Amino acid sequence: MVPDIYLNAIASALGGKIEQNNANNLHQPQEDCERIVKKTGVRGRTIALPGQFTSDLSCMATSELLRKLNTSASAIQTLLVCTQTPDHLIPGVSSRVHGELGFPEECLVFDINQGCSGFVVGTQTVTALLRSSSDSAVLINADTYSRLIRPNDLATRVLFGDAATASMFSTQPPGLRVIYNRCFANGNGYDAFVARNSATRIDPDHSAGIYMDGPGILNFALHVVPEAIHQALKANGLTIEQIRLFAFHQANSFMIGKLTQKLHISAEQAPQNCEHLGNTVSASIPLLLLDHWQELKDRELVMAIGFGVGLSWGVSLFEYRSDH
Amino acid sequence: MVPDIYLNAIASALGGKIEQNNANNLHQPQEDCERIVKKTGVRGRTIALPGQFTSDLSCMATSELLRKLNTSASAIQTLLVCTQTPDHLIPGVSSRVHGELGFPEECLVFDINQGCSGFVVGTQTVTALLRSSSDSAVLINADTYSRLIRPNDLATRVLFGDAATASMFSTQPPGLRVIYNRCFANGNGYDAFVARNSATRIDPDHSAGIYMDGPGILNFALHVVPEAIHQALKANGLTIEQIRLFAFHQANSFMIGKLTQKLHISAEQAPQNCEHLGNTVSASIPLLLLDHWQELKDRELVMAIGFGVGLSWGVSLFEYRSDH
């Protein structure tokens, strides 16, 4: 029999500085800043301090998770870090977390490179690994995109925040039981979101940093995300109304508004966190789940929807189980 | 019942240029070069051409794999690329391969960041994913470390070669049936192999590139690798003599010689490929399996042993099944 897998708990760590989207920080007229805030819904973002790297935020979030669960890293056999902004190309962020926090020697450790669909991708991977070979796993979602933003590229600068989450998965309740998980990709959209001159490929015609085709990604998301949600509902014999919480990747308020409007999802069903955090890449969904964890009641359903760079997207469906 | 998983076939693509470890290339006296070749066993290495990136080698190897199996990418639901030298930090190499070769939309796609233990890590991950949700998966192991080598650091420059492999895994024979897989890590060795100034962490006190603690890694490998092999043999009730082929990660001839000597493994049981390829990181094991694939007979046992950066290490055990 295939064992059930539960997301037991989440903890987070935010970049140490808050950057408001105002005239002072953006060097734009205050009127334009207010327009940007109104359109994106992002009032401010948490940004990593100068000496604060993805591995630091990852260690902080994981320490908090272990403290919260009153457990030790030494009992965990799988450690995955989903990031696109590692400290170094070699080794992965997961190696540093493993050493710093005392994970055991018999432990599967690697970084996943995925962006805004990284929580769903990570959930699918962790679920498969737990079913196959171990009892508990930590999935970290951590990025410091601020280090790859071109300072004058307002379109991306106003959106992204730096944060990490650490999520404990195991074969034991309580928590969010994984019911369903599907991931999708369309590599033809590879160029829609690229960090140029960021690794081994150097292009002297471009300055280093993130290039985003905003309208292209919006069109893509409005097309594929509702389809993936309907497919998930159908596969599980459910309707929109039966989902207690839709945890959309927090791309920005405008995009989430368009998606919920198209899907007839109420604002109560689809809360947001990007007003003060910005788009925190693959950490945005677990940050949202953390915000609303205490409100969940036994057997309520939660759907997580990731989408973005790659292009890639995916849906996880969970059932909250309060019983031990 | 847990389905069996098979590694059905492997294909490869090598960097387009051969660099010999000679006086002309290394700018060292010929006598010193001969000493280096004798010690490391690496006579020459394949190096990526100026316009040839990890994603290019990955696409080449995967195209060859699909041709060899007379199949199409559209039938494959999982695509993982293990690399530490992606073209860009964002998106992953796997996104480019997905788009270029026409993988289907319903496909789990991500990059794994792991080094010389990446084939074992990848095998464990792919095996779990196939058992959980899909029928076939491609695992790519690809790196172009040459782009991160500091030109004057002879200790690393003489060792590393650029290459990619693509491996097809599925729930159907023939091929190498996965019997056993274990991965280990010790993040306290994080600093033993680091590519400084390669991603988001910038350290003005160091020039960019790979820094290797060669003796430290040798000591680590001589300690943990024999232990992991003995553990794998014991768990499966086997002895060294019963293994037809030990596919050691091809760090260099000196290290493999030390390991086989300590383990009493014969030279015939542990062939090498680093003389003309160098250390091809996580591609070295599948390249070696490819070299010896045709020699395997039904029910013969193959052990793959990865170790390196992280630090991390692992063992996969396979049984060759010739029947369809």
Coordinates of C-alpha atoms in Angstrom, one line a residue, chain B residues 33-219:
Chain B
C33 CA 53.5 17.2 -17.7
E34 CA 54.6 13.6 -18.0
R35 CA 54.7 13.3 -14.2
I36 CA 51.2 14.8 -14.0
V37 CA 49.9 12.3 -16.6
K38 CA 51.5 9.4 -14.8
K39 CA 50.1 10.4 -11.4
T40 CA 46.6 11.3 -12.5
G41 CA 46.2 8.9 -15.4
V42 CA 44.6 11.7 -17.4
R43 CA 46.4 12.1 -20.7
G44 CA 43.8 14.4 -22.3
R45 CA 40.3 15.8 -21.8
T46 CA 37.4 16.8 -23.9
I47 CA 36.6 20.5 -23.5
A48 CA 33.5 22.4 -24.7
L49 CA 34.0 24.6 -27.7
P50 CA 33.5 28.4 -27.2
G51 CA 29.9 28.3 -28.3
Q52 CA 29.1 25.0 -26.7
F53 CA 27.2 25.1 -23.4
T54 CA 25.9 22.5 -21.0
S55 CA 22.5 22.8 -22.6
D56 CA 24.0 22.1 -26.0
L57 CA 25.8 18.9 -24.9
S58 CA 22.6 17.9 -23.0
C59 CA 20.5 18.3 -26.2
M60 CA 23.0 16.3 -28.2
A61 CA 23.2 13.4 -25.8
T62 CA 19.4 13.3 -25.5
S63 CA 18.8 13.4 -29.2
E64 CA 21.2 10.5 -29.6
L65 CA 19.5 8.6 -26.8
L66 CA 16.0 9.0 -28.5
R67 CA 17.5 8.0 -31.9
K68 CA 19.1 4.9 -30.4
L69 CA 15.8 3.8 -28.7
N70 CA 13.8 4.8 -31.8
T71 CA 11.5 6.8 -29.6
S72 CA 10.2 10.4 -29.2
A73 CA 10.6 12.9 -26.4
S74 CA 6.8 13.3 -26.5
A75 CA 6.4 10.0 -24.7
I76 CA 8.5 10.9 -21.7
Q77 CA 7.0 12.4 -18.5
T78 CA 10.0 13.2 -16.4
L79 CA 13.2 15.1 -17.5
L80 CA 15.9 15.8 -15.0
V81 CA 19.3 17.4 -15.7
C82 CA 22.0 17.1 -13.1
T83 CA 24.5 19.9 -13.6
Q84 CA 26.6 22.4 -11.6
T85 CA 27.4 24.4 -14.7
P86 CA 24.1 25.6 -16.2
D87 CA 24.0 28.1 -19.0
H88 CA 22.1 30.5 -16.7
L89 CA 21.1 30.4 -13.1
I90 CA 17.5 31.0 -14.4
P91 CA 16.0 29.0 -16.1
G92 CA 17.5 25.5 -15.7
V93 CA 19.2 23.5 -18.5
S94 CA 16.2 21.1 -18.4
S95 CA 13.9 23.9 -19.6
R96 CA 15.9 24.3 -22.7
V97 CA 16.2 20.6 -23.4
H98 CA 12.4 20.3 -22.9
G99 CA 11.7 22.9 -25.5
E100 CA 14.3 22.0 -28.0
L101 CA 13.5 18.3 -28.2
G102 CA 9.7 18.5 -27.9
F103 CA 9.1 16.9 -24.5
P104 CA 5.3 16.9 -23.7
E105 CA 3.5 19.6 -21.6
E106 CA 2.6 17.1 -18.9
C107 CA 6.2 16.5 -17.8
L108 CA 8.1 17.0 -14.5
V109 CA 11.1 19.1 -15.4
F110 CA 13.9 20.4 -13.1
D111 CA 17.7 20.6 -12.7
I112 CA 19.5 18.8 -9.9
N113 CA 22.6 20.5 -8.6
Q114 CA 25.0 17.8 -7.6
G115 CA 28.6 17.0 -8.6
C116 CA 30.4 13.7 -8.8
S117 CA 27.7 11.8 -6.9
G118 CA 25.1 13.1 -9.2
F119 CA 24.5 9.9 -11.1
V120 CA 23.7 8.0 -8.0
V121 CA 21.6 10.9 -6.6
G122 CA 19.8 11.1 -10.0
T123 CA 19.2 7.4 -10.1
Q124 CA 17.6 7.4 -6.6
T125 CA 15.4 10.4 -7.5
V126 CA 14.3 9.1 -10.9
T127 CA 13.6 5.6 -9.4
A128 CA 11.3 7.2 -6.8
L129 CA 9.5 9.4 -9.3
L130 CA 9.0 6.5 -11.7
R131 CA 7.6 4.3 -8.9
S132 CA 5.3 7.0 -7.9
S133 CA 3.8 8.5 -11.0
S134 CA 5.2 8.0 -14.5
D135 CA 6.4 5.4 -17.0
S136 CA 9.7 6.7 -18.4
A137 CA 12.2 9.3 -17.5
V138 CA 15.3 10.8 -18.9
L139 CA 18.2 11.7 -16.6
I140 CA 20.9 13.9 -18.0
N141 CA 24.3 14.3 -16.4
A142 CA 26.1 17.2 -18.0
D143 CA 28.9 19.6 -17.0
T144 CA 31.3 22.0 -18.5
Y145 CA 33.6 22.5 -15.5
S146 CA 36.3 23.9 -18.0
R147 CA 34.4 27.3 -17.7
L148 CA 35.0 27.4 -14.0
I149 CA 38.7 26.2 -13.9
R150 CA 41.2 28.9 -13.0
P151 CA 43.7 28.7 -15.9
N152 CA 46.7 28.7 -13.7
D153 CA 45.3 26.1 -11.2
L154 CA 47.1 23.1 -12.6
A155 CA 45.7 20.8 -9.9
T156 CA 42.2 21.0 -11.3
R157 CA 42.9 22.0 -14.9
V158 CA 44.6 18.7 -15.7
L159 CA 41.7 16.7 -14.3
F160 CA 38.3 17.9 -15.6
G161 CA 36.7 17.1 -18.9
D162 CA 33.4 18.4 -20.3
A163 CA 30.7 15.9 -21.3
A164 CA 27.0 15.0 -21.1
T165 CA 25.1 11.7 -20.9
A166 CA 21.4 11.0 -21.3
S167 CA 20.0 7.9 -19.5
M168 CA 16.6 6.4 -20.2
F169 CA 14.9 4.9 -17.2
S170 CA 11.5 3.1 -17.3
T171 CA 9.4 0.4 -15.7
Q172 CA 10.2 -2.0 -18.6
P173 CA 13.2 -4.2 -19.3
P174 CA 15.7 -4.8 -20.8
G175 CA 18.6 -3.0 -19.1
L176 CA 20.0 -2.5 -15.6
R177 CA 17.4 -3.2 -13.0
V178 CA 17.8 -0.9 -9.9
I179 CA 18.3 -3.2 -6.9
Y180 CA 19.6 -0.8 -4.2
N181 CA 20.4 2.8 -3.8
R182 CA 21.9 4.8 -0.9
C183 CA 23.1 8.4 -0.8
F184 CA 25.2 10.1 1.9
A185 CA 26.4 13.5 2.7
N186 CA 28.7 15.4 5.0
G187 CA 28.2 19.1 4.6
N188 CA 31.1 19.8 7.0
G189 CA 33.2 19.3 3.9
Y190 CA 31.4 22.1 2.0
D191 CA 34.6 24.1 1.6
A192 CA 36.7 21.2 0.2
F193 CA 35.5 21.9 -3.3
V194 CA 34.0 25.3 -4.1
A195 CA 33.5 27.5 -7.2
R196 CA 34.0 30.9 -5.8
N197 CA 32.4 34.0 -7.3
S198 CA 30.4 31.8 -9.5
A199 CA 26.8 32.7 -8.6
T200 CA 25.4 35.3 -6.1
R201 CA 28.1 35.3 -3.4
I202 CA 31.0 37.6 -4.4
D203 CA 34.2 37.4 -2.4
P204 CA 36.7 40.1 -3.6
D205 CA 39.6 38.3 -1.9
H206 CA 39.4 35.4 -4.3
S207 CA 39.7 35.2 -8.1
A208 CA 36.7 33.4 -9.7
G209 CA 36.8 29.7 -10.2
I210 CA 37.1 26.3 -8.6
Y211 CA 39.2 25.7 -5.4
M212 CA 39.8 22.1 -4.6
D213 CA 41.3 20.5 -1.5
G214 CA 42.7 17.5 -3.3
P215 CA 44.3 15.7 -0.3
G216 CA 41.2 16.3 1.8
I217 CA 38.9 14.8 -0.8
L218 CA 41.2 11.8 -1.3
N219 CA 41.2 11.1 2.5

